[in-house]
Every structure is written in structure tokens, then in C-alpha cells.
């Protein structure tokens, strides 16, 4: 099983231990404000290969590269005025920018899936300090088996990947609870590749323009989280439920009643008050709890498709998608 270090008790020990394992070319689980990440040296192809192997992740699916700050990011990617304005407004934070990769960047092509662009994020808190101490970018997808529910606590990571990794750095529950919003800048225009922990309206406010959204699914995988089936529990997922059948799990939202709830195997509410930020923070943990109940189906009541609701509904649609 993986060694676990509580960073709230010994932050320096966590950084030193993390840097040691990273330096040996192995991935570790790290806390971020969005979800826990499976991090490895983004410049080391063997370390990156260990990420794919540990997650069982398709190698055509690129990885987000995490930086300590904007200055580090500028050494690896080309920023235009729009992307720079977004970086200055929202970093550190739950925003990933897909930018042209600089020819001199040391980020290995295995992390970018051979693309000439790179997804970059500057995380808040401990993760940024770890990257700064390590001195190189960290490729870090979510710390879970590929396609399954993302981890928002060290316990989630340990239950899924604990026998496959050496170290878990524990900072408690993730505060945002869903992955970062991913935006690609092309010719000054912004395209939303994945809704996430930063609401689109906030990005549009700073950029002074609307985010473009794809009308249909693209065959090209340009960023993480774009696979049709993703974030999936073992149970099947049913959306916009107005009733729940006996033995199903119910994950509700707000004060809307759902017929048959008394006969559900388990009932959880993402936010009794209809708070989308609270719902996002609870989403993956509640999906795991519902899945662990033994229910064959998890029914979700409707969630408004606005603000952070866009990110929540994106995750739920992918969780409900047909699986290979």
C-alpha cells in the first residue's frame, strides 16, 4: 500500500518525500483545490509512462501540465494577450489554458499526446509549493483509474490506486470538487473544451468575449475529460430523474422531491440549499458513496445548467454515456 503523509502535520516532510519519489521517476498522488492528481515529472518520458500505466489511460489523451507560477508557464507555452489576461486573473486556480507549446520546452511529447499544444494550470496551495521545490512541471491527471470517478480525498485515492503508487500526500477534502475548466485560445477566440471549477461567465467577463462551444462531439481529443464515457461509477447512471425505483440510489439536488425516494437504497443530496458550489464539491464523493451502496443504478435529479452546473452536468452526461 502507498505511504501517506498528512501535509497539515508536516508540510516540509511532505515536500521532501514528494520530490524524492518524483525524482526517481514515479508518480505520486497530490492534493489540489479541484481533485487529487496523479503527478509525475512532465519532462521524463518514463515517469509519464508510469502515469498512463497506473491509470490504464489511453495514450492519445493528453495530460495537463501543472506549473508553480506564470513565470514557469511562460518558459513552456506561448501566451497571447487574451491568455495572459486570463492567467493573471485566475491563476493560481481551477483554469487550464491550452496554448502553443514552445519549441524549446522540455515537456515531453508523451505528456501532450504528440500535439503542438499543451494544457497548463497553476494550482493553488500545496501543489504549487511542491512544483516550485521540484523545479519542473508536473503532468497530473486525476488520481483514479481512467474513466472512473475522480478522487476528492486521500481515502478515495488509496481505495483505487493505493496498491499501484508509492506515496499519497493528504490535505483533506478538495475544496472545488470538480476538475479545472479547460479553454483553448485560437486566433484570439476562446473555445471551451471542458467546463469545470471556474464558471464560464467569469472567464467571459475577463476576456470580454463569449466562450465558443462545440455543437457536436469532436473525434479529436484535445484535452482531458473529452472522452464520451468518463467519470463513470460501476453502477449505471440515470439523469433528470423525477422518480426513483426501489433499490436504486438517488442523488438529489435542492428541495425538489423525487417520487419513490423512500424506497431508494441510499439517498444523498448534493446541496439541500441548491448551492452549485456545494454540489460540485460533493459530486464525486457522493457518486462513490452511492456506488458503494450496491445499487445497480444511480438516479440523479435535475441540476440547473448554469454557472458550475454546466461542469456538473458535463460530468454526469459522460458518466451516463454508453460504455465500451
mmCIF file of C-alpha atoms in Angstrom:
data_model
loop_
_atom_site.group_PDB
_atom_site.id
_atom_site.type_symbol
_atom_site.label_atom_id
_atom_site.label_comp_id
_atom_site.label_asym_id
_atom_site.label_seq_id
_atom_site.Cartn_x
_atom_site.Cartn_y
_atom_site.Cartn_z
ATOM 1 C CA UNK A 1 0.000 0.000 0.000
ATOM 2 C CA UNK A 2 1.035 3.574 -0.580
ATOM 3 C CA UNK A 3 2.693 5.592 2.139
ATOM 4 C CA UNK A 4 0.527 8.551 3.190
ATOM 5 C CA UNK A 5 1.734 11.847 4.663
ATOM 6 C CA UNK A 6 -0.614 14.425 6.206
ATOM 7 C CA UNK A 7 0.689 17.748 4.910
ATOM 8 C CA UNK A 8 -1.156 19.669 7.619
ATOM 9 C CA UNK A 9 1.075 17.963 10.192
ATOM 10 C CA UNK A 10 4.411 18.107 8.383
ATOM 11 C CA UNK A 11 4.378 20.160 5.197
ATOM 12 C CA UNK A 12 8.156 20.114 4.745
ATOM 13 C CA UNK A 13 8.359 16.341 5.131
ATOM 14 C CA UNK A 14 5.615 16.002 2.510
ATOM 15 C CA UNK A 15 7.507 18.219 0.066
ATOM 16 C CA UNK A 16 10.801 16.408 0.610
ATOM 17 C CA UNK A 17 9.234 12.960 0.291
ATOM 18 C CA UNK A 18 7.259 14.040 -2.764
ATOM 19 C CA UNK A 19 10.317 15.448 -4.521
ATOM 20 C CA UNK A 20 12.274 12.276 -3.740
ATOM 21 C CA UNK A 21 9.730 9.937 -5.365
ATOM 22 C CA UNK A 22 9.171 12.316 -8.294
ATOM 23 C CA UNK A 23 12.937 12.475 -8.813
ATOM 24 C CA UNK A 24 13.053 8.687 -9.090
ATOM 25 C CA UNK A 25 10.581 8.862 -11.986
ATOM 26 C CA UNK A 26 7.464 7.579 -10.231
ATOM 27 C CA UNK A 27 4.048 9.224 -9.865
ATOM 28 C CA UNK A 28 2.590 10.358 -6.549
ATOM 29 C CA UNK A 29 -0.886 11.469 -5.515
ATOM 30 C CA UNK A 30 -1.097 15.160 -4.682
ATOM 31 C CA UNK A 31 -3.925 17.336 -3.373
ATOM 32 C CA UNK A 32 -5.195 20.266 -5.418
ATOM 33 C CA UNK A 33 -8.200 22.510 -4.935
ATOM 34 C CA UNK A 34 -10.042 20.742 -7.798
ATOM 35 C CA UNK A 35 -9.415 16.996 -7.302
ATOM 36 C CA UNK A 36 -6.438 14.864 -6.285
ATOM 37 C CA UNK A 37 -3.882 14.485 -9.059
ATOM 38 C CA UNK A 38 -1.552 11.652 -10.078
ATOM 39 C CA UNK A 39 1.596 13.694 -10.612
ATOM 40 C CA UNK A 40 4.896 12.880 -12.299
ATOM 41 C CA UNK A 41 7.775 14.765 -13.929
ATOM 42 C CA UNK A 42 6.382 16.184 -17.193
ATOM 43 C CA UNK A 43 9.868 16.198 -18.742
ATOM 44 C CA UNK A 44 10.591 12.496 -18.080
ATOM 45 C CA UNK A 45 9.008 10.058 -20.559
ATOM 46 C CA UNK A 46 9.423 7.081 -18.226
ATOM 47 C CA UNK A 47 7.669 8.953 -15.407
ATOM 48 C CA UNK A 48 4.837 9.943 -17.778
ATOM 49 C CA UNK A 49 4.534 6.353 -18.990
ATOM 50 C CA UNK A 50 4.074 5.307 -15.352
ATOM 51 C CA UNK A 51 1.057 7.664 -15.143
ATOM 52 C CA UNK A 52 -0.600 6.029 -18.150
ATOM 53 C CA UNK A 53 0.209 2.567 -16.815
ATOM 54 C CA UNK A 54 -1.091 3.326 -13.314
ATOM 55 C CA UNK A 55 -4.346 4.837 -14.559
ATOM 56 C CA UNK A 56 -4.876 2.488 -17.502
ATOM 57 C CA UNK A 57 -5.251 5.680 -19.544
ATOM 58 C CA UNK A 58 -5.366 5.821 -23.376
ATOM 59 C CA UNK A 59 -2.149 7.410 -24.609
ATOM 60 C CA UNK A 60 -3.951 9.612 -27.133
ATOM 61 C CA UNK A 61 -5.436 11.504 -24.188
ATOM 62 C CA UNK A 62 -3.127 14.445 -23.283
ATOM 63 C CA UNK A 63 -2.196 15.388 -19.723
ATOM 64 C CA UNK A 64 -2.443 18.781 -18.050
ATOM 65 C CA UNK A 65 0.970 20.110 -17.044
ATOM 66 C CA UNK A 66 0.953 21.937 -13.724
ATOM 67 C CA UNK A 67 3.254 24.886 -13.085
ATOM 68 C CA UNK A 68 4.399 26.705 -9.969
ATOM 69 C CA UNK A 69 3.507 30.113 -11.389
ATOM 70 C CA UNK A 70 3.023 32.140 -14.559
ATOM 71 C CA UNK A 71 6.776 32.625 -14.978
ATOM 72 C CA UNK A 72 7.313 28.858 -15.173
ATOM 73 C CA UNK A 73 4.388 28.525 -17.570
ATOM 74 C CA UNK A 74 5.901 31.145 -19.889
ATOM 75 C CA UNK A 75 9.013 29.001 -20.274
ATOM 76 C CA UNK A 76 6.931 26.268 -21.858
ATOM 77 C CA UNK A 77 3.996 27.896 -23.668
ATOM 78 C CA UNK A 78 3.332 30.962 -25.830
ATOM 79 C CA UNK A 79 0.857 33.428 -24.349
ATOM 80 C CA UNK A 80 -1.149 35.962 -26.359
ATOM 81 C CA UNK A 81 -2.816 38.985 -24.699
ATOM 82 C CA UNK A 82 -6.090 37.124 -24.052
ATOM 83 C CA UNK A 83 -4.474 34.073 -22.471
ATOM 84 C CA UNK A 84 -2.179 36.270 -20.393
ATOM 85 C CA UNK A 85 -5.143 38.264 -19.076
ATOM 86 C CA UNK A 86 -6.904 35.038 -18.066
ATOM 87 C CA UNK A 87 -3.775 33.661 -16.413
ATOM 88 C CA UNK A 88 -3.246 36.847 -14.426
ATOM 89 C CA UNK A 89 -6.896 36.902 -13.339
ATOM 90 C CA UNK A 90 -7.394 33.243 -12.399
ATOM 91 C CA UNK A 91 -4.032 31.678 -11.553
ATOM 92 C CA UNK A 92 -3.488 30.045 -9.206
ATOM 93 C CA UNK A 93 -6.909 28.451 -9.635
ATOM 94 C CA UNK A 94 -9.139 25.960 -11.466
ATOM 95 C CA UNK A 95 -8.433 27.136 -15.033
ATOM 96 C CA UNK A 96 -6.428 25.225 -17.645
ATOM 97 C CA UNK A 97 -5.289 27.051 -20.771
ATOM 98 C CA UNK A 98 -4.426 25.087 -23.923
ATOM 99 C CA UNK A 99 -1.617 27.046 -25.564
ATOM 100 C CA UNK A 100 1.038 26.607 -28.276
ATOM 101 C CA UNK A 101 3.960 24.614 -26.950
ATOM 102 C CA UNK A 102 7.291 26.431 -27.273
ATOM 103 C CA UNK A 103 9.869 24.516 -29.338
ATOM 104 C CA UNK A 104 12.425 24.822 -26.548
ATOM 105 C CA UNK A 105 10.070 23.404 -23.890
ATOM 106 C CA UNK A 106 11.383 20.367 -22.018
ATOM 107 C CA UNK A 107 7.868 18.918 -21.652
ATOM 108 C CA UNK A 108 7.946 15.507 -23.292
ATOM 109 C CA UNK A 109 5.630 14.746 -26.223
ATOM 110 C CA UNK A 110 4.170 11.789 -24.310
ATOM 111 C CA UNK A 111 2.510 14.304 -21.966
ATOM 112 C CA UNK A 112 0.992 16.256 -24.855
ATOM 113 C CA UNK A 113 -0.043 13.142 -26.832
ATOM 114 C CA UNK A 114 2.153 14.454 -29.649
ATOM 115 C CA UNK A 115 0.143 17.666 -30.070
ATOM 116 C CA UNK A 116 1.791 21.039 -30.696
ATOM 117 C CA UNK A 117 -0.226 22.487 -27.817
ATOM 118 C CA UNK A 118 -0.048 21.966 -24.074
ATOM 119 C CA UNK A 119 -2.670 22.287 -21.345
ATOM 120 C CA UNK A 120 -1.265 24.332 -18.468
ATOM 121 C CA UNK A 121 -2.592 25.093 -15.000
ATOM 122 C CA UNK A 122 -1.196 26.761 -11.883
ATOM 123 C CA UNK A 123 -2.836 25.095 -8.861
ATOM 124 C CA UNK A 124 -3.487 26.756 -5.513
ATOM 125 C CA UNK A 125 -1.764 25.930 -2.259
ATOM 126 C CA UNK A 126 0.449 22.945 -1.546
ATOM 127 C CA UNK A 127 0.682 21.645 -5.128
ATOM 128 C CA UNK A 128 2.245 24.911 -6.267
ATOM 129 C CA UNK A 129 4.782 24.768 -3.448
ATOM 130 C CA UNK A 130 5.688 21.186 -4.360
ATOM 131 C CA UNK A 131 6.211 22.080 -8.031
ATOM 132 C CA UNK A 132 8.362 25.044 -7.037
ATOM 133 C CA UNK A 133 10.523 22.818 -4.837
ATOM 134 C CA UNK A 134 10.777 20.142 -7.545
ATOM 135 C CA UNK A 135 11.729 22.740 -10.142
ATOM 136 C CA UNK A 136 9.980 21.137 -13.117
ATOM 137 C CA UNK A 137 6.371 20.945 -14.356
ATOM 138 C CA UNK A 138 4.242 18.067 -13.165
ATOM 139 C CA UNK A 139 1.924 16.212 -15.508
ATOM 140 C CA UNK A 140 -1.042 15.407 -13.304
ATOM 141 C CA UNK A 141 -4.343 13.897 -14.423
ATOM 142 C CA UNK A 142 -6.880 12.985 -11.749
ATOM 143 C CA UNK A 143 -5.705 10.279 -9.339
ATOM 144 C CA UNK A 144 -8.103 7.496 -10.305
ATOM 145 C CA UNK A 145 -8.387 4.598 -12.714
ATOM 146 C CA UNK A 146 -9.054 6.036 -16.169
ATOM 147 C CA UNK A 147 -12.717 6.694 -16.878
ATOM 148 C CA UNK A 148 -13.810 6.196 -13.273
ATOM 149 C CA UNK A 149 -14.945 8.674 -10.621
ATOM 150 C CA UNK A 150 -12.315 11.277 -9.745
ATOM 151 C CA UNK A 151 -10.795 11.349 -6.264
ATOM 152 C CA UNK A 152 -11.504 14.282 -3.943
ATOM 153 C CA UNK A 153 -9.799 12.847 -0.850
ATOM 154 C CA UNK A 154 -6.721 10.822 0.004
ATOM 155 C CA UNK A 155 -9.023 7.965 1.073
ATOM 156 C CA UNK A 156 -10.531 7.870 -2.436
ATOM 157 C CA UNK A 157 -7.030 7.635 -3.933
ATOM 158 C CA UNK A 158 -5.939 4.917 -1.546
ATOM 159 C CA UNK A 159 -9.027 2.783 -2.241
ATOM 160 C CA UNK A 160 -8.452 2.966 -6.004
ATOM 161 C CA UNK A 161 -4.703 3.305 -6.592
ATOM 162 C CA UNK A 162 -3.138 2.598 -3.205
ATOM 163 C CA UNK A 163 -1.552 -0.672 -4.311
ATOM 164 C CA UNK A 164 -0.146 0.897 -7.508
ATOM 165 C CA UNK A 165 1.616 4.022 -6.218
ATOM 166 C CA UNK A 166 4.274 4.772 -3.612
ATOM 167 C CA UNK A 167 3.065 7.981 -1.976
ATOM 168 C CA UNK A 168 -0.158 9.880 -1.234
ATOM 169 C CA UNK A 169 0.081 13.423 0.095
ATOM 170 C CA UNK A 170 -3.037 14.149 2.146
ATOM 171 C CA UNK A 171 -4.544 17.614 2.558
ATOM 172 C CA UNK A 172 -8.115 16.599 3.329
ATOM 173 C CA UNK A 173 -11.058 17.075 1.002
ATOM 174 C CA UNK A 174 -10.665 19.072 -2.219
ATOM 175 C CA UNK A 175 -12.483 22.389 -1.909
ATOM 176 C CA UNK A 176 -13.700 22.773 -5.519
ATOM 177 C CA UNK A 177 -14.519 19.125 -6.155
ATOM 178 C CA UNK A 178 -14.575 19.041 -9.971
ATOM 179 C CA UNK A 179 -11.695 19.312 -12.411
ATOM 180 C CA UNK A 180 -10.489 22.578 -13.905
ATOM 181 C CA UNK A 181 -12.237 24.418 -16.704
ATOM 182 C CA UNK A 182 -10.264 23.958 -19.946
ATOM 183 C CA UNK A 183 -10.139 26.760 -22.507
ATOM 184 C CA UNK A 184 -8.267 26.820 -25.805
ATOM 185 C CA UNK A 185 -7.249 30.152 -27.341
ATOM 186 C CA UNK A 186 -7.116 30.219 -31.147
ATOM 187 C CA UNK A 187 -6.602 33.461 -33.085
ATOM 188 C CA UNK A 188 -7.796 35.437 -30.099
ATOM 189 C CA UNK A 189 -11.009 33.405 -29.788
ATOM 190 C CA UNK A 190 -11.835 31.270 -26.775
ATOM 191 C CA UNK A 191 -13.205 27.734 -27.059
ATOM 192 C CA UNK A 192 -14.497 25.771 -24.082
ATOM 193 C CA UNK A 193 -13.069 22.247 -24.210
ATOM 194 C CA UNK A 194 -14.288 21.186 -20.763
ATOM 195 C CA UNK A 195 -16.470 23.035 -18.256
ATOM 196 C CA UNK A 196 -15.086 22.845 -14.748
ATOM 197 C CA UNK A 197 -14.434 24.549 -11.443
ATOM 198 C CA UNK A 198 -14.325 28.068 -12.886
ATOM 199 C CA UNK A 199 -17.676 29.219 -14.270
ATOM 200 C CA UNK A 200 -17.713 30.232 -17.935
ATOM 201 C CA UNK A 201 -19.312 33.571 -17.123
ATOM 202 C CA UNK A 202 -16.257 34.566 -15.052
ATOM 203 C CA UNK A 203 -13.933 33.768 -17.951
ATOM 204 C CA UNK A 204 -16.130 35.724 -20.377
ATOM 205 C CA UNK A 205 -16.122 38.712 -18.011
ATOM 206 C CA UNK A 206 -12.325 38.960 -18.042
ATOM 207 C CA UNK A 207 -11.865 38.065 -21.718
ATOM 208 C CA UNK A 208 -14.593 40.444 -22.894
ATOM 209 C CA UNK A 209 -15.967 37.799 -25.271
ATOM 210 C CA UNK A 210 -18.153 34.712 -25.314
ATOM 211 C CA UNK A 211 -16.718 31.239 -24.999
ATOM 212 C CA UNK A 212 -17.335 29.178 -28.122
ATOM 213 C CA UNK A 213 -18.827 25.747 -27.527
ATOM 214 C CA UNK A 214 -18.708 22.810 -29.923
ATOM 215 C CA UNK A 215 -22.060 21.951 -31.455
ATOM 216 C CA UNK A 216 -21.182 18.265 -31.682
ATOM 217 C CA UNK A 217 -18.597 15.920 -30.247
ATOM 218 C CA UNK A 218 -15.230 16.047 -31.975
ATOM 219 C CA UNK A 219 -13.262 12.948 -32.885
ATOM 220 C CA UNK A 220 -10.074 14.746 -31.856
ATOM 221 C CA UNK A 221 -9.078 14.560 -28.200
ATOM 222 C CA UNK A 222 -7.578 17.988 -27.476
ATOM 223 C CA UNK A 223 -7.716 17.941 -23.685
ATOM 224 C CA UNK A 224 -8.505 15.659 -20.737
ATOM 225 C CA UNK A 225 -12.127 14.825 -19.971
ATOM 226 C CA UNK A 226 -13.258 14.826 -23.613
ATOM 227 C CA UNK A 227 -13.899 11.079 -23.904
ATOM 228 C CA UNK A 228 -17.616 10.369 -24.357
ATOM 229 C CA UNK A 229 -17.673 7.956 -21.416
ATOM 230 C CA UNK A 230 -15.805 9.260 -18.405
ATOM 231 C CA UNK A 231 -16.156 9.774 -14.625
ATOM 232 C CA UNK A 232 -18.209 6.556 -14.548
ATOM 233 C CA UNK A 233 -19.154 4.545 -11.432
ATOM 234 C CA UNK A 234 -19.699 0.788 -11.563
ATOM 235 C CA UNK A 235 -23.469 1.371 -11.482
ATOM 236 C CA UNK A 236 -25.329 2.743 -14.471
ATOM 237 C CA UNK A 237 -26.322 6.394 -14.262
ATOM 238 C CA UNK A 238 -29.769 7.847 -14.989
ATOM 239 C CA UNK A 239 -30.220 11.622 -15.279
ATOM 240 C CA UNK A 240 -33.064 14.102 -14.681
ATOM 241 C CA UNK A 241 -34.927 11.566 -12.568
ATOM 242 C CA UNK A 242 -38.388 12.562 -11.340
ATOM 243 C CA UNK A 243 -38.895 9.222 -9.612
ATOM 244 C CA UNK A 244 -36.621 6.506 -8.284
ATOM 245 C CA UNK A 245 -37.300 2.782 -8.411
ATOM 246 C CA UNK A 246 -36.925 0.510 -5.410
ATOM 247 C CA UNK A 247 -33.282 -0.409 -4.832
ATOM 248 C CA UNK A 248 -31.844 2.417 -6.928
ATOM 249 C CA UNK A 249 -29.578 5.032 -5.372
ATOM 250 C CA UNK A 250 -30.794 8.624 -5.525
ATOM 251 C CA UNK A 251 -28.584 11.686 -5.645
ATOM 252 C CA UNK A 252 -30.834 14.704 -5.352
ATOM 253 C CA UNK A 253 -30.307 18.447 -5.590
ATOM 254 C CA UNK A 254 -32.108 21.190 -3.709
ATOM 255 C CA UNK A 255 -35.529 20.809 -2.165
ATOM 256 C CA UNK A 256 -37.258 19.150 -5.139
ATOM 257 C CA UNK A 257 -38.947 15.918 -4.062
ATOM 258 C CA UNK A 258 -38.433 12.733 -6.075
ATOM 259 C CA UNK A 259 -41.165 10.113 -6.110
ATOM 260 C CA UNK A 260 -40.142 6.768 -4.631
ATOM 261 C CA UNK A 261 -37.248 8.208 -2.611
ATOM 262 C CA UNK A 262 -38.396 6.323 0.497
ATOM 263 C CA UNK A 263 -37.653 3.025 -1.269
ATOM 264 C CA UNK A 264 -34.212 4.022 -2.577
ATOM 265 C CA UNK A 265 -31.200 2.055 -1.376
ATOM 266 C CA UNK A 266 -29.477 5.311 -0.410
ATOM 267 C CA UNK A 267 -30.479 8.986 -0.725
ATOM 268 C CA UNK A 268 -27.902 11.764 -0.866
ATOM 269 C CA UNK A 269 -28.412 15.440 -1.624
ATOM 270 C CA UNK A 270 -25.633 17.405 -3.333
ATOM 271 C CA UNK A 271 -26.945 20.609 -1.747
ATOM 272 C CA UNK A 272 -30.181 20.981 0.192
ATOM 273 C CA UNK A 273 -29.974 24.742 -0.385
ATOM 274 C CA UNK A 274 -29.433 24.455 -4.142
ATOM 275 C CA UNK A 275 -25.871 25.803 -3.886
ATOM 276 C CA UNK A 276 -23.988 24.761 -7.040
ATOM 277 C CA UNK A 277 -20.551 25.268 -5.453
ATOM 278 C CA UNK A 278 -21.510 22.926 -2.609
ATOM 279 C CA UNK A 279 -22.918 20.470 -5.147
ATOM 280 C CA UNK A 280 -19.686 20.481 -7.158
ATOM 281 C CA UNK A 281 -17.615 19.886 -4.032
ATOM 282 C CA UNK A 282 -19.796 16.892 -3.068
ATOM 283 C CA UNK A 283 -20.295 15.375 -6.534
ATOM 284 C CA UNK A 284 -17.573 12.725 -6.802
ATOM 285 C CA UNK A 285 -17.670 11.750 -3.120
ATOM 286 C CA UNK A 286 -21.430 11.187 -3.289
ATOM 287 C CA UNK A 287 -21.109 9.224 -6.539
ATOM 288 C CA UNK A 288 -18.611 6.937 -4.813
ATOM 289 C CA UNK A 289 -20.881 6.519 -1.788
ATOM 290 C CA UNK A 290 -23.888 5.737 -3.971
ATOM 291 C CA UNK A 291 -21.845 3.254 -5.991
ATOM 292 C CA UNK A 292 -20.644 1.559 -2.811
ATOM 293 C CA UNK A 293 -24.256 1.071 -1.678
ATOM 294 C CA UNK A 294 -24.608 -1.809 -4.120
ATOM 295 C CA UNK A 295 -27.337 -0.161 -6.210
ATOM 296 C CA UNK A 296 -27.293 -1.203 -9.867
ATOM 297 C CA UNK A 297 -28.440 2.274 -10.927
ATOM 298 C CA UNK A 298 -27.765 5.773 -9.592
ATOM 299 C CA UNK A 299 -30.541 8.246 -10.379
ATOM 300 C CA UNK A 300 -29.755 11.967 -10.363
ATOM 301 C CA UNK A 301 -32.411 14.629 -10.093
ATOM 302 C CA UNK A 302 -32.113 17.608 -12.461
ATOM 303 C CA UNK A 303 -29.402 20.221 -11.851
ATOM 304 C CA UNK A 304 -29.562 23.726 -13.384
ATOM 305 C CA UNK A 305 -27.215 24.026 -16.386
ATOM 306 C CA UNK A 306 -25.789 27.381 -15.346
ATOM 307 C CA UNK A 307 -22.632 28.530 -13.581
ATOM 308 C CA UNK A 308 -20.916 25.497 -12.021
ATOM 309 C CA UNK A 309 -23.981 23.479 -13.009
ATOM 310 C CA UNK A 310 -22.546 23.333 -16.527
ATOM 311 C CA UNK A 311 -19.496 21.449 -15.219
ATOM 312 C CA UNK A 312 -21.600 19.153 -13.012
ATOM 313 C CA UNK A 313 -23.922 18.249 -15.886
ATOM 314 C CA UNK A 314 -20.954 17.638 -18.187
ATOM 315 C CA UNK A 315 -19.565 15.084 -15.721
ATOM 316 C CA UNK A 316 -22.960 13.441 -15.307
ATOM 317 C CA UNK A 317 -23.615 13.152 -19.054
ATOM 318 C CA UNK A 318 -20.250 11.451 -19.500
ATOM 319 C CA UNK A 319 -20.888 9.174 -16.505
ATOM 320 C CA UNK A 320 -24.221 8.187 -18.088
ATOM 321 C CA UNK A 321 -22.807 7.658 -21.605
ATOM 322 C CA UNK A 322 -22.708 4.161 -23.161
ATOM 323 C CA UNK A 323 -19.549 2.308 -22.151
ATOM 324 C CA UNK A 324 -17.356 0.127 -24.298
#
